Short mmCIF file of C-alpha atoms in Angstrom, two decimals:
data_model
loop_
_atom_site.label_atom_id
_atom_site.label_comp_id
_atom_site.label_asym_id
_atom_site.label_seq_id
_atom_site.Cartn_x
_atom_site.Cartn_y
_atom_site.Cartn_z
CA UNK N 348 0.15 0.13 -0.03
CA UNK N 349 1.37 3.36 -0.49
CA UNK N 350 1.05 5.84 2.53
CA UNK N 351 -2.77 6.21 3.56
CA UNK N 352 -1.58 10.30 3.87
CA UNK N 353 -0.63 10.57 0.11
CA UNK N 354 -4.44 9.27 -0.42
CA UNK N 355 -5.41 12.23 1.45
CA UNK N 356 -5.17 14.96 -1.59
CA UNK N 357 -4.66 18.64 -0.54
CA UNK N 358 -7.12 21.01 -1.00
CA UNK N 359 -5.06 23.10 -3.64
CA UNK N 360 -4.92 20.30 -5.71
CA UNK N 361 -8.74 20.43 -6.37
CA UNK N 362 -8.55 23.91 -6.18
CA UNK N 363 -5.78 23.92 -9.07
CA UNK N 364 -8.07 21.38 -11.29
CA UNK N 365 -11.21 23.04 -10.87
CA UNK N 366 -13.74 20.55 -10.16
CA UNK N 367 -14.49 17.32 -8.29
CA UNK N 368 -14.04 14.16 -10.05
CA UNK N 369 -12.58 10.55 -10.00
CA UNK N 370 -9.68 10.81 -11.96
CA UNK N 371 -7.99 13.36 -10.66
CA UNK N 372 -7.31 12.04 -7.42
CA UNK N 373 -6.61 8.15 -9.49
CA UNK N 374 -3.94 10.02 -11.28
CA UNK N 375 -2.33 11.29 -7.79
CA UNK N 376 -2.57 7.55 -5.88
CA UNK N 377 -0.46 6.50 -9.44
CA UNK N 378 1.86 9.06 -8.80
CA UNK N 379 2.64 8.06 -5.55
CA UNK N 380 2.86 4.83 -5.53
CA UNK N 381 5.41 5.29 -8.98
CA UNK N 382 7.44 7.65 -6.75
CA UNK N 383 7.38 5.15 -3.90
CA UNK N 384 8.35 2.52 -6.48
CA UNK N 385 11.29 4.76 -7.64
CA UNK N 386 12.01 5.82 -4.14
CA UNK N 387 11.70 9.26 -5.37
CA UNK N 388 10.72 12.82 -3.49
CA UNK N 389 8.11 15.09 -5.22
CA UNK N 390 10.35 17.00 -7.32
CA UNK N 391 11.66 20.72 -7.46
CA UNK N 392 12.76 21.44 -10.84
CA UNK N 393 13.72 18.60 -13.60
CA UNK N 394 14.90 15.13 -11.75
CA UNK N 395 11.76 13.15 -13.41
CA UNK N 396 9.13 12.86 -16.27
CA UNK N 397 5.74 11.44 -15.68
CA UNK N 398 4.13 10.34 -18.97
CA UNK N 399 0.80 9.86 -19.24
CA UNK N 400 -0.54 6.93 -21.46
CA UNK N 401 -3.39 9.43 -22.35
CA UNK N 402 -4.33 10.80 -25.72
CA UNK N 403 -7.01 13.54 -26.90
CA UNK N 404 -10.85 12.53 -27.99
CA UNK N 405 -11.69 10.71 -24.65
CA UNK N 406 -12.32 10.65 -21.19
CA UNK N 407 -10.42 10.32 -17.83
CA UNK N 408 -7.55 12.34 -18.74
CA UNK N 409 -7.81 14.50 -15.78
CA UNK N 410 -6.03 11.90 -14.23
CA UNK N 411 -2.71 14.20 -15.38
CA UNK N 412 -3.76 16.88 -13.41
CA UNK N 413 -3.33 14.56 -10.34
CA UNK N 414 0.33 13.23 -11.62
CA UNK N 415 0.88 16.71 -12.11
CA UNK N 416 0.33 17.62 -8.69
CA UNK N 417 1.63 14.64 -6.84
CA UNK N 418 5.19 14.27 -8.87
CA UNK N 419 6.44 18.14 -9.19
CA UNK N 420 6.69 16.64 -13.30
CA UNK N 421 4.81 19.91 -14.42
CA UNK N 422 3.49 20.22 -17.78
CA UNK N 423 5.07 23.58 -17.71
CA UNK N 424 8.66 22.81 -16.98
CA UNK N 425 8.41 19.88 -19.44
CA UNK N 426 8.41 17.04 -17.46
CA UNK N 427 5.04 15.84 -18.64
CA UNK N 428 4.29 14.72 -21.93
CA UNK N 429 1.27 12.46 -23.22
CA UNK N 430 2.08 9.41 -25.33
CA UNK N 431 -0.85 9.26 -27.28
CA UNK N 432 -1.57 5.39 -26.48
CA UNK N 433 -5.41 5.93 -24.98
CA UNK N 434 -5.33 4.20 -21.90
CA UNK N 435 -5.51 4.84 -18.40
CA UNK N 436 -1.80 4.64 -17.42
CA UNK N 437 1.37 6.51 -16.73
CA UNK N 438 5.22 5.90 -16.52
CA UNK N 439 7.51 7.92 -13.93
CA UNK N 440 11.13 7.64 -15.56
CA UNK N 441 14.12 9.27 -12.94
CA UNK N 442 17.44 9.48 -15.05
CA UNK N 443 19.38 6.80 -13.01
CA UNK N 444 16.73 5.72 -10.54
CA UNK N 445 15.11 3.92 -13.43
CA UNK N 446 11.36 3.78 -14.80
CA UNK N 447 7.69 1.96 -13.53
CA UNK N 448 4.63 2.36 -15.42
CA UNK N 449 0.99 2.05 -13.71
CA UNK N 450 -2.01 0.94 -15.07
CA UNK N 451 -5.97 1.49 -13.68
CA UNK N 452 -6.53 -2.20 -13.55
CA UNK N 453 -9.52 -3.29 -15.98
CA UNK N 454 -11.82 -5.09 -13.65
CA UNK N 455 -11.54 -1.25 -11.84
CA UNK N 456 -12.47 0.35 -14.81
CA UNK N 457 -15.09 -1.99 -15.39
CA UNK N 458 -16.25 -1.29 -11.63
CA UNK N 459 -16.08 2.52 -11.20
CA UNK N 460 -17.39 2.83 -15.33
CA UNK N 461 -20.94 1.47 -13.46
CA UNK N 462 -21.05 4.96 -11.41
CA UNK N 463 -23.89 7.35 -11.81
CA UNK N 464 -21.00 9.74 -12.71
CA UNK N 465 -19.95 8.20 -16.17
CA UNK N 466 -23.57 8.29 -16.86
CA UNK N 467 -24.01 12.19 -16.57
CA UNK N 468 -20.74 12.51 -18.36
CA UNK N 469 -21.43 10.37 -21.30
CA UNK N 470 -24.65 12.37 -21.58
CA UNK N 471 -22.44 15.39 -21.93
CA UNK N 472 -22.90 16.80 -18.29
CA UNK N 473 -19.81 19.17 -16.93
CA UNK N 474 -18.58 17.68 -14.30
CA UNK N 475 -19.18 20.46 -11.82
CA UNK N 476 -22.85 20.20 -13.10
CA UNK N 477 -23.27 16.56 -11.71
CA UNK N 478 -25.03 16.35 -8.42
CA UNK N 479 -22.27 16.78 -5.49
CA UNK N 480 -23.58 12.86 -3.98
CA UNK N 481 -23.18 11.56 -7.24
CA UNK N 482 -19.64 12.66 -7.50
CA UNK N 483 -19.02 11.74 -4.00
CA UNK N 484 -19.76 8.39 -4.50
CA UNK N 485 -17.43 7.76 -7.81
CA UNK N 486 -14.27 9.87 -5.35
CA UNK N 487 -14.89 7.90 -2.41
CA UNK N 488 -14.40 4.29 -4.31
CA UNK N 489 -11.20 6.06 -5.64
CA UNK N 490 -10.09 6.69 -2.32
CA UNK N 491 -10.98 3.56 -0.46
CA UNK N 492 -9.61 0.86 -2.66
CA UNK N 493 -7.23 -0.52 -1.90
CA UNK N 494 -3.73 -0.10 -4.19
CA UNK N 495 -4.04 -3.89 -4.95
CA UNK N 496 -7.62 -3.97 -6.34
CA UNK N 497 -6.85 -0.82 -8.62
CA UNK N 498 -2.91 -0.39 -9.76
CA UNK N 499 -0.94 -2.53 -12.17
CA UNK N 500 2.62 -1.82 -11.75
CA UNK N 501 5.26 -2.96 -13.74
CA UNK N 502 9.14 -2.12 -13.65
CA UNK N 503 10.41 -1.07 -16.90
CA UNK N 504 13.83 -1.51 -16.61
CA UNK N 505 15.12 -0.31 -20.52
CA UNK N 506 12.89 3.18 -20.58
CA UNK N 507 14.35 5.31 -21.69
CA UNK N 508 12.84 9.39 -22.36
CA UNK N 509 14.93 12.89 -22.69
CA UNK N 510 14.10 16.26 -24.34
CA UNK N 511 16.53 17.65 -26.56
CA UNK N 512 19.25 20.08 -24.82
CA UNK N 513 17.87 23.61 -23.83
CA UNK N 514 19.42 26.75 -25.14
CA UNK N 515 18.92 29.84 -24.01
CA UNK N 516 19.89 31.61 -27.71
CA UNK N 517 17.02 33.59 -28.69
CA UNK N 518 16.69 36.47 -31.98
CA UNK N 519 14.12 38.69 -33.23
CA UNK N 520 11.87 37.87 -36.33
CA UNK N 521 12.55 39.91 -38.65
CA UNK N 522 8.54 40.42 -39.72
CA UNK N 523 6.94 40.82 -36.30
CA UNK N 524 9.81 42.02 -34.35
CA UNK N 525 9.42 39.68 -31.43
CA UNK N 526 11.33 37.15 -29.75
CA UNK N 527 11.72 33.49 -31.14
CA UNK N 528 14.06 31.16 -29.45
CA UNK N 529 16.52 29.67 -32.34
CA UNK N 530 14.96 26.26 -32.47
CA UNK N 531 11.73 27.58 -33.71
CA UNK N 532 12.84 30.17 -36.23
CA UNK N 533 12.88 29.81 -39.88
CA UNK N 534 14.19 31.26 -42.82
CA UNK N 535 11.83 33.33 -45.52
CA UNK N 536 13.59 35.08 -48.69
CA UNK N 537 16.36 34.69 -46.41
CA UNK N 538 15.15 36.08 -43.47
CA UNK N 539 14.86 34.72 -40.13
CA UNK N 540 11.03 35.02 -39.04
CA UNK N 541 9.37 33.49 -36.42
CA UNK N 542 6.56 30.19 -37.07
CA UNK N 543 3.45 31.97 -37.37
CA UNK N 544 5.27 35.15 -39.73
CA UNK N 545 6.61 31.99 -41.81
CA UNK N 546 3.29 30.86 -43.24
CA UNK N 547 4.54 27.54 -42.17
CA UNK N 548 1.69 27.34 -39.87
CA UNK N 549 -2.03 28.77 -40.53
CA UNK N 550 -0.80 31.48 -38.59
CA UNK N 551 -3.74 32.42 -36.15
CA UNK N 552 -6.04 30.58 -37.39
CA UNK N 553 -5.36 27.00 -35.74
CA UNK N 554 -8.05 23.60 -35.89
CA UNK N 555 -7.03 20.31 -34.57
CA UNK Z 355 -4.22 46.75 -14.81
CA UNK Z 356 -5.01 44.40 -14.06
CA UNK Z 357 -6.73 43.61 -10.26
CA UNK Z 358 -3.82 43.79 -7.66
CA UNK Z 359 -4.86 41.50 -5.99
CA UNK Z 360 -4.48 38.69 -8.89
CA UNK Z 361 -0.75 39.37 -8.74
CA UNK Z 362 -0.89 38.37 -5.27
CA UNK Z 363 -0.43 34.30 -6.25
CA UNK Z 364 -1.56 31.64 -3.92
CA UNK Z 365 0.91 30.06 -2.12
CA UNK Z 366 -0.96 27.00 -3.45
CA UNK Z 367 0.51 28.03 -6.99
CA UNK Z 368 4.49 27.59 -5.89
CA UNK Z 369 3.75 24.30 -4.34
CA UNK Z 370 2.41 22.62 -7.13
CA UNK Z 371 5.13 24.58 -9.58
CA UNK Z 372 7.68 23.20 -7.20
CA UNK Z 373 10.27 26.16 -6.76
CA UNK Z 374 10.46 30.05 -7.08
CA UNK Z 375 10.98 30.85 -9.89
CA UNK Z 376 10.49 34.08 -12.32
CA UNK Z 377 8.67 32.56 -15.00
CA UNK Z 378 5.75 30.86 -13.09
CA UNK Z 379 4.29 34.19 -12.00
CA UNK Z 380 4.79 35.78 -15.60
CA UNK Z 381 2.21 32.90 -16.73
CA UNK Z 382 -0.18 33.75 -14.17
CA UNK Z 383 -0.42 37.73 -14.68
CA UNK Z 384 -0.81 36.11 -18.49
CA UNK Z 385 -3.70 34.62 -17.38
CA UNK Z 386 -5.29 36.72 -15.57
CA UNK Z 387 -4.73 39.41 -17.92
CA UNK Z 388 -6.48 37.41 -20.73
CA UNK Z 389 -9.35 36.50 -18.45
CA UNK Z 390 -9.85 39.59 -18.03
CA UNK Z 391 -9.78 40.85 -21.59
CA UNK Z 392 -12.02 38.32 -22.38
CA UNK Z 393 -14.69 38.36 -19.23
CA UNK Z 394 -14.31 35.02 -18.27
CA UNK Z 395 -13.42 33.46 -14.62
CA UNK Z 396 -11.19 30.74 -13.85
CA UNK Z 397 -12.94 27.68 -15.30
CA UNK Z 398 -14.30 24.79 -13.54
CA UNK Z 399 -14.48 22.29 -16.26
CA UNK Z 400 -13.97 22.99 -20.24
CA UNK Z 401 -14.72 26.28 -21.44
CA UNK Z 402 -11.53 27.89 -22.55
CA UNK Z 403 -8.03 26.87 -23.96
CA UNK Z 404 -4.60 28.16 -22.74
CA UNK Z 405 -2.67 27.87 -25.97
CA UNK Z 406 1.17 29.03 -24.93
CA UNK Z 407 3.13 29.69 -28.04
CA UNK Z 408 6.13 27.99 -26.17
CA UNK Z 409 8.50 24.90 -27.35
CA UNK Z 410 10.92 22.58 -26.02
CA UNK Z 411 14.54 22.45 -25.88
CA UNK Z 412 14.40 26.30 -24.35
CA UNK Z 413 13.97 28.21 -21.26
CA UNK Z 414 11.18 30.01 -19.85
CA UNK Z 415 8.42 27.27 -20.36
CA UNK Z 416 7.33 27.85 -16.75
CA UNK Z 417 4.94 30.33 -17.52
CA UNK Z 418 2.61 27.46 -18.29
CA UNK Z 419 2.23 26.20 -14.65
CA UNK Z 420 1.13 29.77 -13.77
CA UNK Z 421 -1.22 29.91 -16.88
CA UNK Z 422 -3.18 26.64 -15.52
CA UNK Z 423 -3.26 27.43 -12.18
CA UNK Z 424 -4.85 30.95 -12.96
CA UNK Z 425 -6.84 30.62 -15.67
CA UNK Z 426 -7.76 26.50 -14.66
CA UNK Z 427 -6.84 25.40 -18.36
CA UNK Z 428 -4.76 22.31 -17.56
CA UNK Z 429 -2.82 19.68 -19.39
CA UNK Z 430 -5.25 17.56 -17.49
CA UNK Z 431 -7.89 18.66 -18.70
CA UNK Z 432 -6.98 18.86 -22.44
CA UNK Z 433 -7.64 22.87 -22.30
CA UNK Z 434 -4.16 23.53 -22.73
CA UNK Z 435 -1.52 22.88 -25.25
CA UNK Z 436 2.02 24.34 -26.49
CA UNK Z 437 1.89 25.68 -29.96
CA UNK Z 438 6.04 25.26 -30.42
CA UNK Z 439 5.99 28.95 -31.61
CA UNK Z 440 9.42 29.16 -29.12
CA UNK Z 441 8.07 32.08 -28.07
CA UNK Z 442 7.27 33.73 -24.77
CA UNK Z 443 3.38 34.12 -25.45
CA UNK Z 444 0.18 32.53 -25.15
CA UNK Z 445 -3.30 32.66 -26.73
CA UNK Z 446 -6.23 31.96 -24.37
CA UNK Z 447 -9.34 31.33 -26.37
CA UNK Z 448 -12.71 30.68 -25.19
CA UNK Z 449 -15.78 29.67 -27.82
CA UNK Z 450 -18.36 32.33 -28.05
CA UNK Z 451 -16.03 34.72 -26.10
CA UNK Z 452 -13.10 35.24 -28.60
CA UNK Z 453 -9.78 34.69 -28.33
CA UNK Z 454 -6.98 37.00 -27.00
CA UNK Z 455 -2.88 36.58 -27.13
CA UNK Z 456 -0.69 38.20 -24.49
CA UNK Z 457 3.34 38.29 -25.56
CA UNK Z 458 5.74 38.76 -23.36
CA UNK Z 459 7.38 42.52 -24.37
CA UNK Z 460 10.79 42.16 -25.90
CA UNK Z 461 11.85 45.37 -23.87
CA UNK Z 462 11.06 43.20 -20.74
CA UNK Z 463 12.46 40.16 -21.86
CA UNK Z 464 15.56 41.95 -22.29
CA UNK Z 465 15.71 43.56 -18.72
CA UNK Z 466 14.67 40.52 -17.03
CA UNK Z 467 17.56 38.94 -18.70
CA UNK Z 468 20.16 41.01 -16.97
CA UNK Z 469 19.22 39.21 -13.31
CA UNK Z 470 21.66 37.20 -11.74
CA UNK Z 471 19.30 34.75 -11.83
CA UNK Z 472 19.66 33.87 -15.15
CA UNK Z 473 23.02 33.68 -15.45
CA UNK Z 474 22.92 30.53 -12.65
CA UNK Z 475 20.67 28.95 -14.87
CA UNK Z 476 22.63 29.15 -18.33
CA UNK Z 477 25.36 27.36 -15.99
CA UNK Z 478 22.98 24.82 -15.74
CA UNK Z 479 21.94 25.42 -11.84
CA UNK Z 480 18.59 24.07 -11.08
CA UNK Z 481 16.05 26.83 -9.51
CA UNK Z 482 16.15 25.25 -6.64
CA UNK Z 483 20.02 25.77 -5.90
CA UNK Z 484 20.01 29.11 -7.01
CA UNK Z 485 20.58 31.76 -3.75
CA UNK Z 486 17.01 32.58 -2.09
CA UNK Z 487 17.80 36.71 -2.24
CA UNK Z 488 18.80 35.86 -6.50
CA UNK Z 489 15.99 34.34 -7.44
CA UNK Z 490 13.31 36.85 -5.46
CA UNK Z 491 15.06 39.56 -6.99
CA UNK Z 492 13.63 38.38 -10.28
CA UNK Z 493 10.38 37.36 -8.94
CA UNK Z 494 10.37 40.97 -7.50
CA UNK Z 495 10.64 42.71 -10.75
CA UNK Z 496 7.87 40.57 -12.08
CA UNK Z 497 5.31 40.49 -9.19
CA UNK Z 498 5.88 44.58 -9.39
CA UNK Z 499 6.33 45.96 -12.89
CA UNK Z 500 3.34 47.36 -14.25
CA UNK Z 501 0.94 45.80 -16.97
CA UNK Z 502 2.18 48.26 -19.94
CA UNK Z 503 5.79 47.94 -18.72
CA UNK Z 504 5.68 43.80 -19.57
CA UNK Z 505 2.43 42.82 -21.63
CA UNK Z 506 1.22 43.25 -25.39
CA UNK Z 507 -2.19 42.29 -25.97
CA UNK Z 508 -4.28 41.78 -29.00
CA UNK Z 509 -7.86 40.76 -29.77
CA UNK Z 510 -7.65 37.86 -32.14
CA UNK Z 511 -11.36 38.07 -33.57
CA UNK Z 512 -10.60 35.06 -36.03
CA UNK Z 513 -8.82 32.35 -33.52
CA UNK Z 514 -10.62 29.08 -33.27
CA UNK Z 515 -9.01 25.71 -31.92
CA UNK Z 516 -10.70 22.70 -31.31
CA UNK Z 517 -10.59 18.98 -29.90
CA UNK Z 518 -11.75 15.76 -31.86
CA UNK Z 519 -14.95 14.96 -30.14
CA UNK Z 520 -14.86 13.13 -26.78
CA UNK Z 521 -15.86 8.97 -26.65
CA UNK Z 522 -15.97 6.88 -24.32
CA UNK Z 523 -15.68 3.43 -26.98
CA UNK Z 524 -13.09 1.53 -25.86
CA UNK Z 525 -11.67 -2.51 -26.09
CA UNK Z 526 -9.38 -4.21 -24.74
CA UNK Z 527 -5.96 -4.92 -26.66
CA UNK Z 528 -6.08 -8.40 -27.93
CA UNK Z 529 -2.47 -9.12 -27.13
CA UNK Z 530 -1.81 -7.07 -23.90
CA UNK Z 531 -5.60 -7.19 -22.64
CA UNK Z 532 -5.27 -3.81 -21.43
CA UNK Z 533 -8.61 -1.43 -22.16
CA UNK Z 534 -7.58 1.40 -25.01
CA UNK Z 535 -9.86 4.30 -26.02
CA UNK Z 536 -10.92 3.41 -29.62
CA UNK Z 537 -9.27 6.50 -31.24
CA UNK Z 538 -5.64 4.64 -30.24
CA UNK Z 539 -6.04 1.06 -31.31
CA UNK Z 540 -4.92 -0.58 -34.14
CA UNK Z 541 -4.89 -3.45 -36.28
CA UNK Z 542 -2.31 -6.19 -36.33
CA UNK Z 543 -2.83 -9.53 -38.08
CA UNK Z 544 -6.64 -8.91 -38.41
CA UNK Z 545 -6.79 -7.75 -34.51
CA UNK Z 546 -7.23 -4.94 -32.64
CA UNK Z 547 -4.32 -3.82 -30.68
CA UNK Z 548 -2.83 -1.19 -28.62
CA UNK Z 549 -0.41 1.22 -30.12
CA UNK Z 550 3.02 -0.38 -27.97
CA UNK Z 551 1.73 -3.72 -29.03
CA UNK Z 552 1.42 -3.04 -32.56
CA UNK Z 553 4.82 -2.20 -33.26
CA UNK Z 554 3.71 0.88 -34.69
CA UNK Z 555 5.74 2.63 -31.38
CA UNK Z 556 9.29 2.19 -30.42
CA UNK Z 557 7.35 0.38 -27.40
CA UNK Z 558 8.58 0.99 -24.27
CA UNK Z 559 11.74 2.77 -25.35
CA UNK Z 560 11.00 6.40 -26.28
CA UNK Z 561 13.56 9.20 -27.34
CA UNK Z 562 12.35 12.84 -27.93
#
């Protein structure tokens, strides 16, 4: 079992996330277990990567906010990135300490999926508009189910992940005059420009 | 000016972020200004997208954690995504309310860049290892410089962004047996498999 105190999420994690739901705490528990398995504490800076296997166009991604909150592997510090496998799972990788993968067991996904909370979500009701007691029933299951009933834990001895080396070098775009980090500068008619000014993107109209 | 109280970051935003630095509060201020410009409050669920123009392989990405904290547009809720332009800027887009872009003025980037904090960072010293007073001098500048000295604000009337429609449909991978959301299932020898089992990725070895 992970340390019982780790299952009591600090209030600020809910404030950060914005609503009550069962998946933020699932991520929090996943992150806590992964840290215990690697023998690491919450990172202050850049000591570990959290790589959720979530993608887009499906629910339950809220788990990533729980993972960020407990591990300190935030998107802002570039220590979190989706792997886009569409699975309720995450990998925590601490260079020099190893990697571990946590998967939310299929049986638990089936069990939790029967909760009324998900009937509301499938109808398109936003989490903050779902009746409080309905949400809290689902959250309670997540908070109280023993670890072995929820999570599959695997060590990944061969796993590695890294970002490109960071550089402070930047220059101004010759069109709009704004600063751009060099990696993202492009050349048009022999002059350095930013991506939106280059025309190599769709500019300020973004459709995904 | 944005509301003065918005510049006083709640303590939990620092706890979430993991260390003191000048860029988390820059993002917090950007987000607060963008919300004011669109006339919206912090989102509980999925009412707005925050799209930082940051990329990878450069510093100052910490701003994204500040943006998430103040706007509620978190990575976990899929309401934040990097645009990878390599600029210290962000777009806040609230469907039906419009979009606004905030850029950290080049003159302010030059001014802040002279702080000793960045000399440490360029030597590879992690933020939490930089002397406290050095960091706090840089943070103070960020907290006290008037809005007009720091931020360029532009409305983007034509801007749009959306995610694919969310689906709860999922199935088990015929190899590993784990649940996969349908969008990420692949077919190998006529059978549905997850991406790592498909061999269409590099499996558990990820190098970026």
